[in-house]
Every structure is written in structure tokens, then in C-alpha cells.
């Protein structure tokens, strides 16, 4: 249960999202509810670790130059993270679907631009060894520029599954997760991922060969390492 | 005088509001310090040079009041907890020294109060200085010092500093920066 004027926005397997006003700002509360099948002590420590992990990645991403929601309160007692809600935003998923729906002359250019920005931002996370683990177009927002109504800034959300790792393998898997997500959500944009990858490569050269090599490996075998042999 | 009072509500479960006053040309800083440290005045006095935006104080104060409610404060009083929270360091005395007032001529005075609590009025009257509207805060902010104390030296120039600052404040107990 969440207090006062907060309205439920979404319910997932791990958490409920509420929307309301907190400290004078439009706010999302992510509340990780209790799992009755777990021992209470274990449940508490798992939840606490996950909240810490998510908040830590959100803060690190900011320093990496990737826009993420501001954090207003991390509350272990109530099992919640209070964070910024972007009122004037669309998910990249809806943005792409809308572009596809009403095709205009500049549609391709718009798609390419957004793909490049996505690639750059994923690269920024990876340079700082942040593995998001759930890169989908629903977990990316485009925030509208108030004056011109142009979708300017990309925000990456939901770091619930993220972790820190330096290995190229993990970055390759992260890219693979994104590719798979695009294939299932945007199968009418076949070259979207390759454009994203171009942005990813163009942003920085560091370690790029190894990451792309690992990505190809992962692609060939699937996300999990084979347990055979 | 009350024109210069800035009030913000905190977490709805607390039923508490934060009142912030900005003073300049203060002549009795030593007395103010003594009264706060001695527990006579129940408020926090903060260096305005390290405050980029009132929201920074609101987030720190809210976190302090929540910690008081749940009984997990790090410092002795909710007011010192506000100052401790403003800092991203876990060292209490360094944090209080850095963000608390010293020989400053300008200061921010912060009160946590319930609706029918007017204790702050008598305290505010005893400050020997000029009250200013909080909208003038930016005149006292020293961006260089802010960047230094929040370790923001390496961030790009388009970075939203307040975003990083508040996010670091609320994660200071488990993230190292």
C-alpha cells in the first residue's frame, strides 16, 4: 500500500509503480512488495540488495553522462525508491511505432537519429561498466523539449536487473538482449539495430573489437553459455 | 518578514514541513552556533555557498526526518542529520564542519515544524542580520565549491548538477563516489 494521492501506474513481478507528487515534484515510487513464499529475513535482505543495486546504477549512469531519473528517497523500511517522473516524455517504443504509423519524408532521418542516440548512450553505460540487462525500447524515454516539442533527450530507466562488470562478454550479452527485444517489438524496422550499433561503435573505440566479437559469439549461441561439453 | 519564509512539505507520512530562511550580513554567528550546538535552538544552520538549490536542502531534510521516524539516524539530532545528509561523506564531524556555519556572514536557517508549531518565529527574531528571499540563494552559491564538495569535477558542462547532487545525497549510505 502506498500513501495519499499516489495512483498505481504499473504492476510487475517484482514491484509496483505508483505515480504522484512528492516534495513538490512529479514522482514515481517503485515499491518492491513482500514475497510471501520467501522467509521474511531472506526476503528483506534480497529486497534491500536489489534496491541498493538499482539506485547505485542509476547514480553511476548519471556520471557516465546518461540521463536517468533523479532519486528523491531510497527507503529500505518501506521498500521503495522515490524517483523523478518525466511528465513530458514518450517511450522509444511508442515513438518508433508512431513514426511507422504516419510515414513522412523525414521518418527515416528521425529513426536514424534516435538509433544513433541509443547507441551512444548504451556505449556510455558500457564504458563505465554498467550492464543494464534489460535494454528494451520500453525502458528508454524521449523527453520533450518544452519549447519546440522535439524529443530531445534520451532517458534510460529500470535498472532493476543491472550490475557492474568490466567483461566484454557481459557487454556483448547486453547488446544481444537489445537486439532480441527490437526483433520482437519492432520487426517492421529491420535495420534499427544496425543503426544503433553504428552509434555504439562511433562513440568510442575502446575495447570495441572485443565487445563486438563477443556479441557475435553470443548471437551465434544465444544468451547463455552452452552447458554441453 | 514572513514574506521571506520558504516552506516545503516533506513526506506525507511525517506531517512535517521544512522552513528555510536566508540571512546575510549576520553579526552574531557565534551565538547562533552556540545556541544550536547547545540544543537551545532546534534548527540547522547551513552555509549557503554549498547549496545550489533549495531542493537540495529539502531532499536532505526529508531523508533526515524519515530516519528520525524509523529510528535509524546517524547523528544525534534530526537537525544535525540534515547537515550530515547534505554531505556525501560518511565522516560526521567533517560533514558538519563543511556544511555547517563557521565564521560565515550569510547562512540558511532550517526548521522542521508541524502546522501549529511557531517556535521558529522567536528564533528567527534573534538572528542579527538581514533576511533575504530564498530566490536570492543563487547569489551566495559558489559553484566551484559545490562541484568540489560533491566531487563533480569530471562531469560534462551540460550536466544537471542538482540531479546528481540529490541522487548522491539519498544514496550516500551505500554508494561510494
Tab-separated table of N, CA and C in Angstrom, chain A residues 3-4 22-23 25 52 55-56 59 62-63 67-78 80 82, chain B residues 9-13 55 58-59 62-63 66 70 72 160 163-164 166-168 170-171 173-175 177:
chain	number	residue	atom	x	y	z
A	3	UNK	N	0.847	5.573	0.231
A	3	UNK	CA	0.026	6.589	0.890
A	3	UNK	C	-0.561	7.638	-0.047
A	4	UNK	N	-1.527	8.302	0.476
A	4	UNK	CA	-2.140	9.515	-0.074
A	4	UNK	C	-2.500	9.477	-1.551
A	22	UNK	N	5.680	14.270	-4.883
A	22	UNK	CA	6.472	14.098	-3.669
A	22	UNK	C	7.476	15.225	-3.590
A	23	UNK	N	7.537	15.884	-2.441
A	23	UNK	CA	8.426	17.037	-2.251
A	23	UNK	C	8.248	18.069	-3.363
A	25	UNK	N	7.474	17.499	-6.486
A	25	UNK	CA	7.891	17.060	-7.832
A	25	UNK	C	7.063	15.868	-8.277
A	52	UNK	N	19.383	-1.284	-3.408
A	52	UNK	CA	20.717	-0.671	-3.429
A	52	UNK	C	21.313	-0.731	-4.828
A	55	UNK	N	19.559	1.636	-7.303
A	55	UNK	CA	19.871	3.042	-7.036
A	55	UNK	C	21.319	3.353	-7.410
A	56	UNK	N	22.209	2.433	-7.083
A	56	UNK	CA	23.629	2.619	-7.378
A	56	UNK	C	23.860	2.781	-8.884
A	59	UNK	N	22.650	6.172	-10.208
A	59	UNK	CA	23.570	7.271	-9.890
A	59	UNK	C	24.833	7.183	-10.746
A	62	UNK	N	24.464	8.488	-14.329
A	62	UNK	CA	24.476	9.956	-14.447
A	62	UNK	C	25.889	10.456	-14.670
A	63	UNK	N	26.819	9.918	-13.889
A	63	UNK	CA	28.208	10.347	-14.014
A	63	UNK	C	28.779	9.894	-15.359
A	67	UNK	N	21.367	10.140	-19.032
A	67	UNK	CA	20.285	10.703	-18.228
A	67	UNK	C	19.439	9.585	-17.638
A	68	UNK	N	19.239	9.669	-16.329
A	68	UNK	CA	18.389	8.705	-15.619
A	68	UNK	C	17.512	9.510	-14.650
A	69	UNK	N	16.482	8.914	-14.083
A	69	UNK	CA	15.637	9.682	-13.157
A	69	UNK	C	16.427	10.153	-11.931
A	70	UNK	N	16.128	11.368	-11.460
A	70	UNK	CA	16.697	11.830	-10.188
A	70	UNK	C	16.115	10.989	-9.069
A	71	UNK	N	16.929	10.702	-8.063
A	71	UNK	CA	16.430	9.948	-6.917
A	71	UNK	C	16.076	10.910	-5.792
A	72	UNK	N	14.880	10.765	-5.236
A	72	UNK	CA	14.420	11.668	-4.178
A	72	UNK	C	14.479	11.016	-2.800
A	73	UNK	N	14.350	9.700	-2.761
A	73	UNK	CA	14.466	8.986	-1.490
A	73	UNK	C	14.645	7.501	-1.766
A	74	UNK	N	15.571	6.891	-1.030
A	74	UNK	CA	15.710	5.436	-1.076
A	74	UNK	C	15.337	4.946	0.315
A	75	UNK	N	14.263	4.186	0.402
A	75	UNK	CA	13.645	3.884	1.685
A	75	UNK	C	13.565	2.365	1.886
A	76	UNK	N	14.512	1.829	2.665
A	76	UNK	CA	14.529	0.375	2.884
A	76	UNK	C	13.364	-0.067	3.752
A	77	UNK	N	12.932	0.805	4.685
A	77	UNK	CA	11.835	0.447	5.591
A	77	UNK	C	10.550	0.178	4.806
A	78	UNK	N	10.278	1.070	3.873
A	78	UNK	CA	9.054	0.927	3.090
A	78	UNK	C	9.318	0.245	1.748
A	80	UNK	N	11.065	1.110	-0.870
A	80	UNK	CA	10.746	1.950	-2.028
A	80	UNK	C	11.920	2.789	-2.527
A	82	UNK	N	11.993	6.415	-4.479
A	82	UNK	CA	11.224	7.545	-4.983
A	82	UNK	C	12.072	8.226	-6.040
B	9	UNK	N	6.545	21.070	2.109
B	9	UNK	CA	6.097	19.882	2.822
B	9	UNK	C	7.034	18.719	2.552
B	10	UNK	N	7.200	17.903	3.536
B	10	UNK	CA	8.044	16.726	3.383
B	10	UNK	C	7.155	15.508	3.161
B	11	UNK	N	7.708	14.322	3.344
B	11	UNK	CA	6.953	13.083	3.142
B	11	UNK	C	5.587	13.150	3.827
B	12	UNK	N	4.503	12.808	3.109
B	12	UNK	CA	3.164	12.948	3.695
B	12	UNK	C	2.975	12.188	5.012
B	13	UNK	N	3.713	11.102	5.203
B	13	UNK	CA	3.573	10.349	6.459
B	13	UNK	C	4.159	11.090	7.659
B	55	UNK	N	15.928	22.753	-3.218
B	55	UNK	CA	15.529	21.347	-3.288
B	55	UNK	C	16.587	20.411	-2.700
B	58	UNK	N	15.812	20.369	0.843
B	58	UNK	CA	14.548	19.655	1.055
B	58	UNK	C	14.783	18.138	1.059
B	59	UNK	N	15.563	17.664	0.089
B	59	UNK	CA	15.839	16.224	-0.007
B	59	UNK	C	16.620	15.734	1.225
B	62	UNK	N	14.259	15.847	4.288
B	62	UNK	CA	13.261	14.777	4.217
B	62	UNK	C	13.879	13.448	4.634
B	63	UNK	N	15.079	13.214	4.143
B	63	UNK	CA	15.792	11.985	4.481
B	63	UNK	C	16.086	11.937	5.984
B	66	UNK	N	12.789	11.251	7.867
B	66	UNK	CA	12.408	9.839	7.692
B	66	UNK	C	13.270	8.958	8.619
B	70	UNK	N	11.986	6.425	11.613
B	70	UNK	CA	12.263	4.990	11.668
B	70	UNK	C	13.386	4.638	12.647
B	72	UNK	N	16.616	5.371	12.628
B	72	UNK	CA	17.946	4.999	12.139
B	72	UNK	C	18.813	6.193	11.723
B	160	UNK	N	23.254	18.167	-15.439
B	160	UNK	CA	22.336	18.734	-14.463
B	160	UNK	C	22.905	18.432	-13.069
B	163	UNK	N	20.509	17.326	-10.165
B	163	UNK	CA	20.097	15.926	-10.354
B	163	UNK	C	21.119	14.982	-9.704
B	164	UNK	N	22.391	15.195	-10.009
B	164	UNK	CA	23.421	14.308	-9.441
B	164	UNK	C	23.533	14.516	-7.933
B	166	UNK	N	21.282	15.564	-5.607
B	166	UNK	CA	20.218	14.961	-4.775
B	166	UNK	C	20.279	13.435	-4.850
B	167	UNK	N	20.620	12.915	-6.007
B	167	UNK	CA	20.691	11.457	-6.141
B	167	UNK	C	21.827	10.884	-5.303
B	168	UNK	N	22.906	11.650	-5.165
B	168	UNK	CA	24.019	11.198	-4.322
B	168	UNK	C	23.673	11.318	-2.844
B	170	UNK	N	20.790	10.901	-1.426
B	170	UNK	CA	19.902	9.829	-0.948
B	170	UNK	C	20.525	8.437	-1.052
B	171	UNK	N	21.701	8.344	-1.665
B	171	UNK	CA	22.352	7.033	-1.759
B	171	UNK	C	23.683	7.003	-1.002
B	173	UNK	N	24.618	6.369	1.903
B	173	UNK	CA	24.911	5.296	2.852
B	173	UNK	C	25.360	3.990	2.203
B	174	UNK	N	25.163	3.840	0.895
B	174	UNK	CA	25.622	2.581	0.277
B	174	UNK	C	26.348	2.742	-1.048
B	175	UNK	N	26.550	3.967	-1.501
B	175	UNK	CA	27.313	4.162	-2.731
B	175	UNK	C	28.555	4.969	-2.401
B	177	UNK	N	31.478	7.383	-3.934
B	177	UNK	CA	31.586	8.212	-5.140
B	177	UNK	C	33.029	8.521	-5.478
